[in-house]
Amino acid sequence: MTFAQKLPVSILGAALIALGTGQIAQAVLLVESESAVVNLDAKEVLFTIDFNRVPDFFTVDQAGRQADSFQYYVEADGEFPIFRGSPFFSELESIIRGEEINVAGDIRIRDVFSVGPLEPNSGGWGKIRGSVPYSLDGTVLKFSAPLQFIGDSDGLFSYQLLLTEFGGSSDSVENKSTIASVAEPNFALGALTFGALSVGLRRKRKHKLAPSPVNQYDSVKA
């Protein structure tokens, strides 16, 4: 089934989730455009997502799931498909968790595999590698993170960006990072304004919205 065929099913699912959680149904959360632009001099990467509507990261349901959320699955070798090998997540390097914004107001980056007892709010993933602030200007979200946090060294990595609504998948995009052509004196500050790097935003291919094994893993392990 194509993405276009799956979309009405996704919208219906989002509406049912909203009714079940007592929330007012609104347009399903989608990615209009997104990018991951690396500044090699600063060894940082700027992530940008332009949503189709303003996201709600702070309303949660009885299970603690955010009304709107996102999660990046980072593959440091830059290969596709993102999920391959055994165990299923063995090729991933790190998880970027927009799902934890409601906890402390920042974006946490975690190891893939947990060692010992699960940490609260981890979704079943590993320990926190670091956390970073974000900015949200209307529908556009931006945050920058050290390459060390995501487990990459050369700035060339692949990733899947997954959007969810109360734990249910609403959109998914796969892409690769790009290297910034213009160095910024202070990337951590300049990145939030994005400036000339905004030309790096471009539409990437969509993927089927069938129930994701990754999303099921979150639900089971949370």
Tab-separated table of C-alpha atoms in Angstrom:
chain	number	residue	atom	x	y	z
A	1	MET	CA	0.000	0.000	0.000
A	2	THR	CA	1.376	3.418	-0.981
A	3	PHE	CA	1.812	6.387	1.341
A	4	ALA	CA	-1.156	8.116	-0.309
A	5	GLN	CA	-3.296	5.065	0.376
A	6	LYS	CA	-2.099	4.820	3.954
A	7	LEU	CA	-2.725	8.490	4.802
A	8	PRO	CA	-6.534	8.281	5.218
A	9	VAL	CA	-6.022	5.290	7.537
A	10	SER	CA	-3.496	7.315	9.542
A	11	ILE	CA	-5.883	10.259	9.837
A	12	LEU	CA	-8.688	7.966	11.012
A	13	GLY	CA	-6.341	6.357	13.547
A	14	ALA	CA	-5.300	9.740	14.892
A	15	ALA	CA	-8.934	10.756	15.264
A	16	LEU	CA	-9.756	7.567	17.186
A	17	ILE	CA	-6.740	8.096	19.450
A	18	ALA	CA	-7.874	11.647	20.150
A	19	LEU	CA	-11.383	10.498	21.023
A	20	GLY	CA	-10.026	7.748	23.264
A	21	THR	CA	-7.842	10.178	25.194
A	22	GLY	CA	-10.546	12.808	25.530
A	23	GLN	CA	-8.640	15.272	23.335
A	24	ILE	CA	-10.115	17.403	20.551
A	25	ALA	CA	-9.198	15.894	17.199
A	26	GLN	CA	-7.080	18.048	14.895
A	27	ALA	CA	-5.155	17.602	11.676
A	28	VAL	CA	-2.790	14.638	11.758
A	29	LEU	CA	0.818	15.724	12.413
A	30	LEU	CA	2.981	15.514	9.270
A	31	VAL	CA	6.449	16.585	8.125
A	32	GLU	CA	6.363	19.377	5.535
A	33	SER	CA	10.171	19.505	5.285
A	34	GLU	CA	13.184	18.608	7.412
A	35	SER	CA	16.980	18.592	7.395
A	36	ALA	CA	20.081	17.706	9.414
A	37	VAL	CA	22.926	20.103	8.568
A	38	VAL	CA	26.383	19.442	10.027
A	39	ASN	CA	29.023	22.042	10.912
A	40	LEU	CA	32.232	20.028	10.922
A	41	ASP	CA	34.310	22.819	12.479
A	42	ALA	CA	32.003	22.974	15.497
A	43	LYS	CA	31.258	19.225	15.342
A	44	GLU	CA	27.560	19.959	15.727
A	45	VAL	CA	24.444	19.189	13.714
A	46	LEU	CA	21.402	21.393	13.294
A	47	PHE	CA	18.106	19.502	13.005
A	48	THR	CA	15.114	21.356	11.557
A	49	ILE	CA	11.539	20.119	11.179
A	50	ASP	CA	8.732	22.106	9.573
A	51	PHE	CA	5.425	20.520	10.637
A	52	ASN	CA	2.106	20.975	8.879
A	53	ARG	CA	0.675	22.510	12.075
A	54	VAL	CA	1.856	23.728	15.467
A	55	PRO	CA	2.738	20.657	17.578
A	56	ASP	CA	1.641	20.133	21.197
A	57	PHE	CA	4.506	18.633	23.198
A	58	PHE	CA	3.087	19.140	26.680
A	59	THR	CA	-0.384	17.597	26.711
A	60	VAL	CA	-0.142	13.946	27.791
A	61	ASP	CA	-2.629	11.118	28.136
A	62	GLN	CA	-3.084	8.743	31.091
A	63	ALA	CA	-0.176	6.619	29.833
A	64	GLY	CA	2.126	9.660	29.794
A	65	ARG	CA	2.294	9.835	25.993
A	66	GLN	CA	2.598	13.275	24.413
A	67	ALA	CA	-0.164	14.593	22.180
A	68	ASP	CA	2.507	15.198	19.517
A	69	SER	CA	5.988	13.773	19.479
A	70	PHE	CA	8.960	12.948	17.297
A	71	GLN	CA	11.886	10.573	17.475
A	72	TYR	CA	15.063	10.217	15.407
A	73	TYR	CA	16.753	6.866	14.875
A	74	VAL	CA	20.389	7.606	13.998
A	75	GLU	CA	22.588	5.255	11.959
A	76	ALA	CA	26.141	6.650	12.154
A	77	ASP	CA	27.443	4.681	9.145
A	78	GLY	CA	25.046	6.494	6.821
A	79	GLU	CA	23.470	3.336	5.434
A	80	PHE	CA	19.930	2.366	4.418
A	81	PRO	CA	17.700	0.711	5.419
A	82	ILE	CA	17.867	2.132	8.921
A	83	PHE	CA	16.513	-1.031	10.563
A	84	ARG	CA	18.418	-4.152	9.606
A	85	GLY	CA	20.512	-6.837	11.193
A	86	SER	CA	19.820	-8.767	14.356
A	87	PRO	CA	18.805	-7.750	16.926
A	88	PHE	CA	16.486	-5.382	15.094
A	89	PHE	CA	18.086	-2.164	16.428
A	90	SER	CA	21.702	-3.337	16.193
A	91	GLU	CA	22.685	-0.889	13.421
A	92	LEU	CA	21.431	2.180	15.289
A	93	GLU	CA	23.838	4.442	17.153
A	94	SER	CA	21.496	6.681	19.160
A	95	ILE	CA	17.879	7.750	19.719
A	96	ILE	CA	16.810	11.424	19.791
A	97	ARG	CA	13.716	11.646	21.977
A	98	GLY	CA	11.232	14.448	21.365
A	99	GLU	CA	8.878	12.254	23.417
A	100	GLU	CA	10.540	13.501	26.618
A	101	ILE	CA	10.063	17.237	26.028
A	102	ASN	CA	7.147	17.276	28.485
A	103	VAL	CA	9.422	15.959	31.266
A	104	ALA	CA	12.107	18.657	31.433
A	105	GLY	CA	11.473	20.946	28.466
A	106	ASP	CA	14.458	19.702	26.459
A	107	ILE	CA	15.346	17.005	23.934
A	108	ARG	CA	17.127	13.961	25.310
A	109	ILE	CA	19.496	11.794	23.298
A	110	ARG	CA	19.856	8.197	24.461
A	111	ASP	CA	21.789	5.014	23.885
A	112	VAL	CA	19.876	2.408	21.924
A	113	PHE	CA	20.208	-0.447	24.391
A	114	SER	CA	19.568	-0.229	28.115
A	115	VAL	CA	21.985	-1.711	30.646
A	116	GLY	CA	20.476	-2.529	34.018
A	117	PRO	CA	17.183	-1.062	35.262
A	118	LEU	CA	15.240	1.097	32.823
A	119	GLU	CA	15.398	4.841	33.420
A	120	PRO	CA	12.098	6.694	33.984
A	121	ASN	CA	10.577	8.173	30.793
A	122	SER	CA	13.124	6.318	28.644
A	123	GLY	CA	10.577	4.485	26.512
A	124	GLY	CA	12.680	1.367	27.016
A	125	TRP	CA	15.801	2.880	25.422
A	126	GLY	CA	19.227	3.237	27.028
A	127	LYS	CA	20.847	5.841	29.238
A	128	ILE	CA	20.918	9.557	28.424
A	129	ARG	CA	23.946	10.572	26.343
A	130	GLY	CA	23.048	14.260	26.623
A	131	SER	CA	20.192	16.739	26.336
A	132	VAL	CA	19.799	19.904	24.260
A	133	PRO	CA	17.390	22.861	24.120
A	134	TYR	CA	15.105	23.509	21.177
A	135	SER	CA	13.256	26.430	19.621
A	136	LEU	CA	9.720	26.307	18.219
A	137	ASP	CA	8.669	29.208	15.998
A	138	GLY	CA	5.161	28.452	14.787
A	139	THR	CA	5.430	25.166	12.940
A	140	VAL	CA	9.247	25.171	12.697
A	141	LEU	CA	11.289	23.323	15.314
A	142	LYS	CA	15.099	23.592	15.493
A	143	PHE	CA	17.745	22.170	17.753
A	144	SER	CA	21.471	21.577	17.516
A	145	ALA	CA	23.463	18.781	19.123
A	146	PRO	CA	27.124	17.785	19.324
A	147	LEU	CA	28.030	14.938	16.984
A	148	GLN	CA	29.391	13.158	20.054
A	149	PHE	CA	25.882	13.029	21.535
A	150	ILE	CA	24.483	11.176	18.528
A	151	GLY	CA	27.521	8.892	18.245
A	152	ASP	CA	28.869	10.192	14.931
A	153	SER	CA	32.339	11.545	14.077
A	154	ASP	CA	32.445	12.404	10.358
A	155	GLY	CA	29.074	14.196	10.026
A	156	LEU	CA	27.773	11.698	7.477
A	157	PHE	CA	24.933	9.717	8.979
A	158	SER	CA	21.487	8.466	8.009
A	159	TYR	CA	18.347	8.628	10.105
A	160	GLN	CA	14.653	8.002	10.292
A	161	LEU	CA	12.376	10.694	11.692
A	162	LEU	CA	9.145	9.308	13.148
A	163	LEU	CA	6.190	11.470	14.226
A	164	THR	CA	3.614	10.148	16.688
A	165	GLU	CA	0.333	11.287	18.239
A	166	PHE	CA	-0.370	9.774	21.678
A	167	GLY	CA	1.995	6.932	20.752
A	168	GLY	CA	0.499	6.200	17.325
A	169	SER	CA	2.595	6.755	14.180
A	170	SER	CA	1.469	9.676	12.017
A	171	ASP	CA	4.392	10.199	9.622
A	172	SER	CA	7.872	8.865	8.856
A	173	VAL	CA	10.787	10.191	6.790
A	174	GLU	CA	14.245	8.772	6.016
A	175	ASN	CA	17.125	11.034	5.067
A	176	LYS	CA	20.870	11.618	5.315
A	177	SER	CA	22.765	14.479	6.893
A	178	THR	CA	24.364	17.198	4.772
A	179	ILE	CA	27.551	19.178	5.431
A	180	ALA	CA	27.178	22.950	5.842
A	181	SER	CA	28.995	24.900	3.136
A	182	VAL	CA	29.284	28.058	5.252
A	183	ALA	CA	31.030	27.896	8.631
A	184	GLU	CA	29.447	29.854	11.491
A	185	PRO	CA	31.640	31.505	14.178
A	186	ASN	CA	29.332	30.164	16.870
A	187	PHE	CA	27.190	27.409	15.440
A	188	ALA	CA	25.322	26.752	18.684
A	189	LEU	CA	23.887	30.288	18.580
A	190	GLY	CA	23.817	30.839	14.834
A	191	ALA	CA	22.101	27.524	14.205
A	192	LEU	CA	18.888	28.602	15.881
A	193	THR	CA	18.494	31.431	13.366
A	194	PHE	CA	19.518	29.055	10.555
A	195	GLY	CA	20.136	31.931	8.111
A	196	ALA	CA	21.455	30.823	4.772
A	197	LEU	CA	21.306	27.183	5.788
A	198	SER	CA	17.534	27.274	5.370
A	199	VAL	CA	18.054	26.422	1.709
A	200	GLY	CA	18.998	22.972	2.951
A	201	LEU	CA	15.364	22.244	3.800
A	202	ARG	CA	13.853	19.950	1.233
A	203	ARG	CA	11.160	17.372	0.951
A	204	LYS	CA	12.298	13.752	1.474
A	205	ARG	CA	10.625	10.519	0.645
A	206	LYS	CA	7.802	9.249	2.829
A	207	HIS	CA	7.416	5.724	4.140
A	208	LYS	CA	4.459	3.492	4.812
A	209	LEU	CA	2.624	4.164	8.033
A	210	ALA	CA	1.997	0.519	8.907
A	211	PRO	CA	2.393	-0.199	12.659
A	212	SER	CA	6.089	0.301	13.309
A	213	PRO	CA	8.099	-2.319	15.226
A	214	VAL	CA	10.000	0.630	16.695
A	215	ASN	CA	6.814	2.244	17.951
A	216	GLN	CA	5.629	-1.083	19.387
A	217	TYR	CA	8.945	-1.387	21.188
A	218	ASP	CA	8.330	1.999	22.817
A	219	SER	CA	4.850	1.005	23.863
A	220	VAL	CA	5.944	-2.311	25.363
A	221	LYS	CA	9.059	-1.058	27.089
A	222	ALA	CA	7.784	2.336	28.323
